[in-house]
Amino acid sequence: MTGQSKPLVISVPEPRTLDLIFTPGQKQVLFDRYEVVETGASGVAALPNHILARAKYILGQPPISEQTLEKLGQLRCVLNVESNLIDNMPYERLFQRGIYVLTTGAVFAEPVAELGLGLALDLFRGITNGDNDFRHGKERWGGEGNASARLLSGAEVGIIGFGDLGRALNRLLSGFRAKIKVFDPWLPASLLADNNVTPASLEEVLSQSDVVFVVASVTTENEGFLGGESFRSMRKGAAFVLLSRADVVDFEALMAAVVKGHIVAASDVFPEEPLASDHPVRELKGFLRSAHRAGALDIAFKRMGDMVLEDMNLMDRGLPPMRCKRAERETVSRMRSRPVDKN
Amino acid sequence: MTGQSKPLVISVPEPRTLDLIFTPGQKQVLFDRYEVVETGASGVAALPNHILARAKYILGQPPISEQTLEKLGQLRCVLNVESNLIDNMPYERLFQRGIYVLTTGAVFAEPVAELGLGLALDLFRGITNGDNDFRHGKERWGGEGNASARLLSGAEVGIIGFGDLGRALNRLLSGFRAKIKVFDPWLPASLLADNNVTPASLEEVLSQSDVVFVVASVTTENEGFLGGESFRSMRKGAAFVLLSRADVVDFEALMAAVVKGHIVAASDVFPEEPLASDHPVRELKGFLRSAHRAGALDIAFKRMGDMVLEDMNLMDRGLPPMRCKRAERETVSRMRSRPVDKN
Amino acid sequence: MTGQSKPLVISVPEPRTLDLIFTPGQKQVLFDRYEVVETGASGVAALPNHILARAKYILGQPPISEQTLEKLGQLRCVLNVESNLIDNMPYERLFQRGIYVLTTGAVFAEPVAELGLGLALDLFRGITNGDNDFRHGKERWGGEGNASARLLSGAEVGIIGFGDLGRALNRLLSGFRAKIKVFDPWLPASLLADNNVTPASLEEVLSQSDVVFVVASVTTENEGFLGGESFRSMRKGAAFVLLSRADVVDFEALMAAVVKGHIVAASDVFPEEPLASDHPVRELKGFLRSAHRAGALDIAFKRMGDMVLEDMNLMDRGLPPMRCKRAERETVSRMRSRPVDKN
Amino acid sequence: MTGQSKPLVISVPEPRTLDLIFTPGQKQVLFDRYEVVETGASGVAALPNHILARAKYILGQPPISEQTLEKLGQLRCVLNVESNLIDNMPYERLFQRGIYVLTTGAVFAEPVAELGLGLALDLFRGITNGDNDFRHGKERWGGEGNASARLLSGAEVGIIGFGDLGRALNRLLSGFRAKIKVFDPWLPASLLADNNVTPASLEEVLSQSDVVFVVASVTTENEGFLGGESFRSMRKGAAFVLLSRADVVDFEALMAAVVKGHIVAASDVFPEEPLASDHPVRELKGFLRSAHRAGALDIAFKRMGDMVLEDMNLMDRGLPPMRCKRAERETVSRMRSRPVDKN
């Protein structure tokens, strides 16, 4: 294969970098297989017409105007190496032309699920508090320190949202013999049953669980859908673990429920990030804090590179992509999580 | 059934109490089905001969002399409601007469395994440290806080000891696709293979694992068998989670390995309990502390009551006990964990 | 909801019927929720323009001309209630307009996988032959009848093709601790690894398996790709189970390999169906025959109705379909299994 | 180690042979590790006193008198390489002395479970009948041949008896999402729950299952416990699979239920074996026959050798045996399956 005949990739992965998402070996594969034209997000429109005309893939989600898109005559796929979709390209026209728009957010499912399980076990057993007491010579030994300790094995577990992350969590829980109820209005009941979880209403999930994991993405429709009444409906002493986006929750109401001692909670996401240094959640007892660290593991970013290479390889061979998630006409406009400005 | 004809139970559960190990409902069942004679550990020998002669079960492990045992002509089983065996009765004579000696330590397997998994996830993701940083306004957001974060999914996991606890841990890990190696010199290789784990030498487990769980009981033979060389042979940055008894470890050497930054560690057990207020482990970075709280959950104690009632019911019907673990002639003298003085 | 406002469905399920694919209750749901216009395959073009203009769904895969398609201005989805795609509509234009083309073949995966497992166990244990011997008083008792008997537990299993059917088979095998190798050139390796199977070349699957299941669909590229050399490369005495389409196999070569005693085989599909009454496979020893009965269970057809209703419900709510499989631009032209003329 | 110091094994495995239960490699290990004295069942008593005095293990279950047992002063274990216990040795005295009596029947669990599953799939799908029809040119194609076909996936399954065999069956079914009910009066409910099956009464298992597997051993108490009323209580069209011993069933009543078309059945065991050539079950439609071939696979016999070597190795090291099943004081006298006279 001569250089000329290699498929052309326009690389604009910012805010990611190629070195973040590819191991050295994978990056070598990328450059061996493809002609890679690197530019900044604003630079795509300025690329020479003969480059645009030959581009088969775009790595990243730079702004693309209708006009530029017309020049991208061979474009097969936009691989946006993020979880979200910015409204900066004419999606409808892309879909008409059969150009795939792929997101790689699935790489975060496993890391986030593991942290979520860790947070839940911590809330159930007081791991962080126990260690702090121990450091300060105030630890209580044996059963005396376990007044509120609970088992996850056999517990009733609620999951709100059953995308990649909900499924990863369900998989991690498979050794716990938990009774898992799931609320996800976007999924048919039979698909939930196939995953051995019980479809349930939001009310059932909240009021009948020992721990509730929130892994639903923010959409135009569910902002702040978990508020004061939601938390009040939970079991006394139950645990609430927030893993997806802070915007699905009325954060003040969540804190109030914890202050009252009705529930305990853990969260990886916050209304503003970084958070004001005097935000009251910083000292809130019964609340476990994680600074949006659930997904951003090096191993997850490197899996993005894997996924991208696997799917481009499939498309090179005339097959549809299978690893990344495809943007859908129906949902592209509903998804509104903010772009990341930090990896 | 008249009161007379009920099987007689001598109840001496100390340091447990009947209320600790039975729910009110279970306790009712106990008193409905059996004639229960309650006494203290030292009181058994003083019981009237006609009581001793009719006793079918002893609940607890009080001292029993050869002489008293001769009077216990109908004795069928000692249910000791602990995990360990004290050398305070003529076991050989009990075995000759076919009297079962049962322990209920299996109830702790699940709670301990859950805490062990929670500690491992904490070490892998810095949950406790991250929350402390957050409280003090020093948190690092996103990938910046994840320099040493690792995934348990797909990791190489070592387990030392594969009794009830090792098996419970293996079950909890079933959703993690981990590669699990087990060292247990008391078990045949085929039994490990049946549990889908790989039999391995101690050296292999230590040197080829991302996390090592120690769940081996102390015996006369393995005191301090994990020392400085063991920790040095571990992978740089690997996690060591101690769950069974501090005596299997050279604790100074363990702390030294953590001080050096070679490994991180968590432990639920300590050389003395309670621990001196100035013990250096209290402030050791890279070490996560739990004050022997892994097993002592109320739900675990209540399961003891369940197990005891189920096994007495089997024996009432002329069947062998199946829930509690039987003491074995071969191992009774090797098991030497100290008696609990606290629940 | 008034009748007027119900979404309109054009129903042309032939060769299926509504009664085949819907239970009475489901059929009621269909008619309650939708305005259903029933016609024959050739009748679509003749429907009045005002009907065509309002049609949201087509149930079945009738011929649709470019011209008719233009009149179907609201068409959202063709649910073809089969596994295959006939080249009788302008797919490219459908895709441009974002009209889904859905197939329901996934309903057959579980029934076919179960039969496949049953055939494999029969070949491994001689169930059919043993029963025949027994009927004729020629049975051999105990170990004497087991000279060639083998276990599936722990065996090396090869699967060729890993679509819905391959995955269903993999799931059924999950209790067998089998070592499963899969050849599927359309799938990325990581997706196979996610399913806990080992990606392998065709040669490896054939030469290193105790049983090989063929569940690959016929495409324009793989007709007859399993021939004499393939069978010769298999282990002596291994089992070959053909479940998808006879056209992927050189059937003469397969029979020859069985005649020679090199392998044993079972098949649910044949070069012609029905098969000539004097076809030599009818009396071939070492060959187990099933008359294309693997998938056509009533319960499977009824699941089609379920899937159709679930996906129409999602689309009614502005969501993408999730139960049925979507035809893909890339693969629609490669799939060439013959239309069914019998359910 | 000199020959003198090797532990001494008296080998009387008849009706097995050492070559049946050991591979050449394993047999070599046996002779390398142990001093093996081979004799016939009747020859044990005649062995010189100095041999008897040194014997640590007996391989087989020869008759042993009280008198001979007294001479066997070092005897540690009788490994009987069968599933049953013959009443030909003073078990009570063996137990008093702490001599283990081990059976190796567990090796048959997996082979029997696999055949049982194969028989059930055959009854559900008509594999044997379909092949016979095909041979005779009377096959019916596709759905026409599937009027009574059923799926095992998601079915309600009953298991009667939950020893090694019931558990092996439960494991094989793990990929089928079946709802499994178990009747076993010898086991506590919690142990069944631990295996993810539902404890049930015999009546519930019979009347609420799509297929019933009988894997209970014959005891003094359950002979013929499944009779006409049992079969009448089953669901119309349900499948009955008999795998353990014919004596637990009223065989005439079973055949009558099949003749009537109320149930279909398969059996690996028969009232007499071999069976009279004119026995009516030979031609009974709706009945699938297997000539006691479920367990007697070479691989199972060779696993006996493995188990025996593993357990002797444990006992050599002063540990209790763990692979073979121990005879229990309580059950030894209840177990009464006839000795095998054929492997």
Short mmCIF file of N, CA, C and O in Angstrom, two decimals, chain A residues 76 95-98 100 185-191 194 310 314 317-320 322-323 326 328-331 334, chain C residues 76 95-98 100 185-191 194 310 314 317-320 322-323 326 328-331 334:
data_model
loop_
_atom_site.label_atom_id
_atom_site.label_comp_id
_atom_site.label_asym_id
_atom_site.label_seq_id
_atom_site.Cartn_x
_atom_site.Cartn_y
_atom_site.Cartn_z
N ARG A 76 -16.67 9.36 5.87
CA ARG A 76 -17.38 8.12 6.24
C ARG A 76 -17.81 8.16 7.70
O ARG A 76 -18.82 7.58 8.07
N PHE A 95 -26.40 12.31 8.77
CA PHE A 95 -27.18 11.07 8.78
C PHE A 95 -27.70 10.76 7.39
O PHE A 95 -27.69 9.62 6.95
N GLN A 96 -28.17 11.78 6.69
CA GLN A 96 -28.67 11.55 5.32
C GLN A 96 -27.61 10.91 4.45
O GLN A 96 -27.89 10.01 3.67
N ARG A 97 -26.41 11.41 4.62
CA ARG A 97 -25.33 10.89 3.78
C ARG A 97 -24.79 9.57 4.31
O ARG A 97 -23.88 8.96 3.72
N GLY A 98 -25.32 9.11 5.44
CA GLY A 98 -24.86 7.83 5.97
C GLY A 98 -23.49 7.92 6.62
O GLY A 98 -22.78 6.93 6.73
N TYR A 100 -21.33 8.08 9.76
CA TYR A 100 -21.49 7.75 11.17
C TYR A 100 -20.91 8.83 12.06
O TYR A 100 -19.87 9.41 11.74
N PRO A 185 -36.50 4.97 31.23
CA PRO A 185 -37.67 5.13 30.37
C PRO A 185 -37.35 4.99 28.89
O PRO A 185 -38.26 4.90 28.08
N TRP A 186 -36.08 4.96 28.54
CA TRP A 186 -35.72 4.85 27.13
C TRP A 186 -35.59 3.41 26.66
O TRP A 186 -35.39 3.15 25.49
N LEU A 187 -35.68 2.47 27.58
CA LEU A 187 -35.44 1.08 27.20
C LEU A 187 -36.69 0.22 27.34
O LEU A 187 -37.46 0.38 28.28
N PRO A 188 -36.88 -0.72 26.41
CA PRO A 188 -38.02 -1.64 26.54
C PRO A 188 -37.78 -2.62 27.69
O PRO A 188 -36.64 -2.98 27.98
N ALA A 189 -38.86 -3.04 28.29
CA ALA A 189 -38.78 -3.92 29.46
C ALA A 189 -38.05 -5.22 29.15
O ALA A 189 -37.29 -5.73 29.98
N SER A 190 -38.24 -5.74 27.97
CA SER A 190 -37.63 -7.05 27.68
C SER A 190 -36.12 -6.96 27.65
O SER A 190 -35.43 -7.92 28.00
N LEU A 191 -35.60 -5.82 27.27
CA LEU A 191 -34.14 -5.67 27.26
C LEU A 191 -33.60 -5.68 28.68
O LEU A 191 -32.54 -6.24 28.95
N ASP A 194 -33.64 -9.24 29.85
CA ASP A 194 -32.51 -9.98 29.29
C ASP A 194 -31.25 -9.82 30.13
O ASP A 194 -30.36 -10.66 30.11
N GLU A 310 -10.21 -0.10 15.98
CA GLU A 310 -11.02 -1.26 15.59
C GLU A 310 -12.15 -0.85 14.65
O GLU A 310 -12.43 -1.53 13.66
N LEU A 314 -12.84 -1.80 10.69
CA LEU A 314 -14.08 -2.38 10.14
C LEU A 314 -14.57 -1.57 8.93
O LEU A 314 -14.93 -2.12 7.90
N ARG A 317 -12.81 -2.02 5.78
CA ARG A 317 -13.17 -3.27 5.12
C ARG A 317 -14.62 -3.26 4.64
O ARG A 317 -15.17 -4.31 4.28
N GLY A 318 -15.25 -2.11 4.66
CA GLY A 318 -16.62 -2.03 4.15
C GLY A 318 -17.67 -2.53 5.12
O GLY A 318 -18.80 -2.84 4.73
N LEU A 319 -17.30 -2.62 6.40
CA LEU A 319 -18.25 -3.11 7.40
C LEU A 319 -18.67 -1.95 8.30
O LEU A 319 -17.97 -0.94 8.39
N PRO A 320 -19.79 -2.07 8.96
CA PRO A 320 -20.22 -1.00 9.86
C PRO A 320 -19.39 -1.01 11.15
O PRO A 320 -18.90 -2.07 11.56
N MET A 322 -18.59 -1.16 15.12
CA MET A 322 -19.27 -1.96 16.13
C MET A 322 -18.84 -1.67 17.56
O MET A 322 -19.44 -2.16 18.49
N ARG A 323 -17.73 -0.96 17.75
CA ARG A 323 -17.25 -0.76 19.12
C ARG A 323 -17.76 0.53 19.74
O ARG A 323 -18.17 0.57 20.88
N ARG A 326 -23.05 4.76 18.29
CA ARG A 326 -23.45 5.66 17.22
C ARG A 326 -24.41 6.72 17.75
O ARG A 326 -25.32 6.41 18.51
N GLU A 328 -27.60 8.85 17.34
CA GLU A 328 -28.87 8.51 16.70
C GLU A 328 -29.60 9.80 16.36
O GLU A 328 -29.60 10.75 17.15
N ARG A 329 -30.24 9.80 15.23
CA ARG A 329 -31.08 10.95 14.87
C ARG A 329 -31.97 11.39 16.03
O ARG A 329 -32.13 12.57 16.30
N GLU A 330 -32.58 10.41 16.70
CA GLU A 330 -33.59 10.75 17.70
C GLU A 330 -32.99 11.36 18.96
O GLU A 330 -33.63 12.16 19.64
N THR A 331 -31.78 10.92 19.31
CA THR A 331 -31.27 11.30 20.61
C THR A 331 -30.22 12.40 20.54
O THR A 331 -29.91 13.03 21.55
N ARG A 334 -31.25 15.49 22.10
CA ARG A 334 -31.66 15.45 23.51
C ARG A 334 -30.48 15.43 24.47
O ARG A 334 -30.62 15.72 25.65
N ARG C 76 -41.61 5.63 8.74
CA ARG C 76 -40.58 5.70 9.77
C ARG C 76 -39.77 4.41 9.82
O ARG C 76 -38.60 4.40 10.16
N PHE C 95 -32.42 4.51 3.71
CA PHE C 95 -31.39 4.93 4.66
C PHE C 95 -31.21 6.45 4.63
O PHE C 95 -31.07 7.09 5.66
N GLN C 96 -31.20 7.02 3.42
CA GLN C 96 -31.05 8.48 3.33
C GLN C 96 -32.14 9.19 4.11
O GLN C 96 -31.89 10.18 4.78
N ARG C 97 -33.33 8.66 3.98
CA ARG C 97 -34.44 9.31 4.67
C ARG C 97 -34.50 8.96 6.16
O ARG C 97 -35.38 9.43 6.88
N GLY C 98 -33.58 8.10 6.58
CA GLY C 98 -33.57 7.75 8.00
C GLY C 98 -34.69 6.79 8.37
O GLY C 98 -35.11 6.72 9.53
N TYR C 100 -35.90 3.27 9.24
CA TYR C 100 -35.30 2.03 9.71
C TYR C 100 -35.84 0.83 8.94
O TYR C 100 -37.04 0.78 8.64
N PRO C 185 -15.11 -13.04 11.01
CA PRO C 185 -14.29 -11.98 10.41
C PRO C 185 -14.96 -10.62 10.43
O PRO C 185 -14.31 -9.62 10.16
N TRP C 186 -16.24 -10.57 10.75
CA TRP C 186 -16.95 -9.29 10.76
C TRP C 186 -16.87 -8.59 12.11
O TRP C 186 -17.36 -7.48 12.25
N LEU C 187 -16.32 -9.25 13.09
CA LEU C 187 -16.34 -8.66 14.43
C LEU C 187 -14.94 -8.33 14.93
O LEU C 187 -14.00 -9.09 14.70
N PRO C 188 -14.80 -7.21 15.63
CA PRO C 188 -13.49 -6.89 16.22
C PRO C 188 -13.19 -7.84 17.38
O PRO C 188 -14.10 -8.30 18.08
N ALA C 189 -11.90 -8.09 17.57
CA ALA C 189 -11.47 -9.05 18.59
C ALA C 189 -11.95 -8.66 19.99
O ALA C 189 -12.32 -9.52 20.79
N SER C 190 -11.96 -7.38 20.27
CA SER C 190 -12.31 -6.97 21.64
C SER C 190 -13.76 -7.31 21.97
O SER C 190 -14.09 -7.61 23.10
N LEU C 191 -14.61 -7.29 20.96
CA LEU C 191 -16.01 -7.64 21.22
C LEU C 191 -16.12 -9.12 21.57
O LEU C 191 -16.92 -9.51 22.44
N ASP C 194 -14.95 -9.52 25.11
CA ASP C 194 -16.00 -9.09 26.05
C ASP C 194 -16.99 -10.20 26.35
O ASP C 194 -17.63 -10.21 27.39
N GLU C 310 -42.70 -3.56 20.92
CA GLU C 310 -41.78 -2.76 21.74
C GLU C 310 -41.07 -1.70 20.91
O GLU C 310 -40.94 -0.55 21.34
N LEU C 314 -41.29 2.44 21.09
CA LEU C 314 -40.15 3.36 21.23
C LEU C 314 -40.21 4.45 20.16
O LEU C 314 -40.05 5.64 20.44
N ARG C 317 -42.63 7.14 20.64
CA ARG C 317 -42.19 8.11 21.65
C ARG C 317 -40.97 8.90 21.20
O ARG C 317 -40.33 9.58 21.99
N GLY C 318 -40.62 8.77 19.91
CA GLY C 318 -39.51 9.56 19.40
C GLY C 318 -38.14 8.98 19.72
O GLY C 318 -37.13 9.65 19.63
N LEU C 319 -38.13 7.71 20.09
CA LEU C 319 -36.86 7.06 20.42
C LEU C 319 -36.49 6.08 19.33
O LEU C 319 -37.34 5.61 18.58
N PRO C 320 -35.23 5.73 19.24
CA PRO C 320 -34.83 4.75 18.22
C PRO C 320 -35.23 3.34 18.63
O PRO C 320 -35.33 3.04 19.82
N MET C 322 -34.88 -0.59 19.53
CA MET C 322 -33.78 -1.24 20.24
C MET C 322 -33.86 -2.76 20.27
O MET C 322 -32.93 -3.41 20.71
N ARG C 323 -34.99 -3.34 19.92
CA ARG C 323 -35.12 -4.79 20.05
C ARG C 323 -34.77 -5.52 18.75
O ARG C 323 -34.10 -6.53 18.76
N ARG C 326 -31.20 -3.76 13.08
CA ARG C 326 -31.32 -2.85 11.97
C ARG C 326 -30.53 -3.35 10.77
O ARG C 326 -29.40 -3.81 10.92
N GLU C 328 -28.14 -2.66 7.81
CA GLU C 328 -27.05 -1.69 7.70
C GLU C 328 -26.76 -1.47 6.22
O GLU C 328 -26.76 -2.42 5.44
N ARG C 329 -26.47 -0.24 5.88
CA ARG C 329 -26.06 0.06 4.51
C ARG C 329 -25.01 -0.93 4.00
O ARG C 329 -25.04 -1.38 2.87
N GLU C 330 -24.03 -1.22 4.87
CA GLU C 330 -22.89 -2.01 4.41
C GLU C 330 -23.24 -3.47 4.17
O GLU C 330 -22.66 -4.13 3.32
N THR C 331 -24.16 -3.98 4.97
CA THR C 331 -24.36 -5.42 4.93
C THR C 331 -25.61 -5.82 4.16
O THR C 331 -25.77 -6.97 3.78
N ARG C 334 -24.93 -7.68 1.14
CA ARG C 334 -24.15 -8.92 1.26
C ARG C 334 -24.98 -10.10 1.74
O ARG C 334 -24.58 -11.24 1.58
#
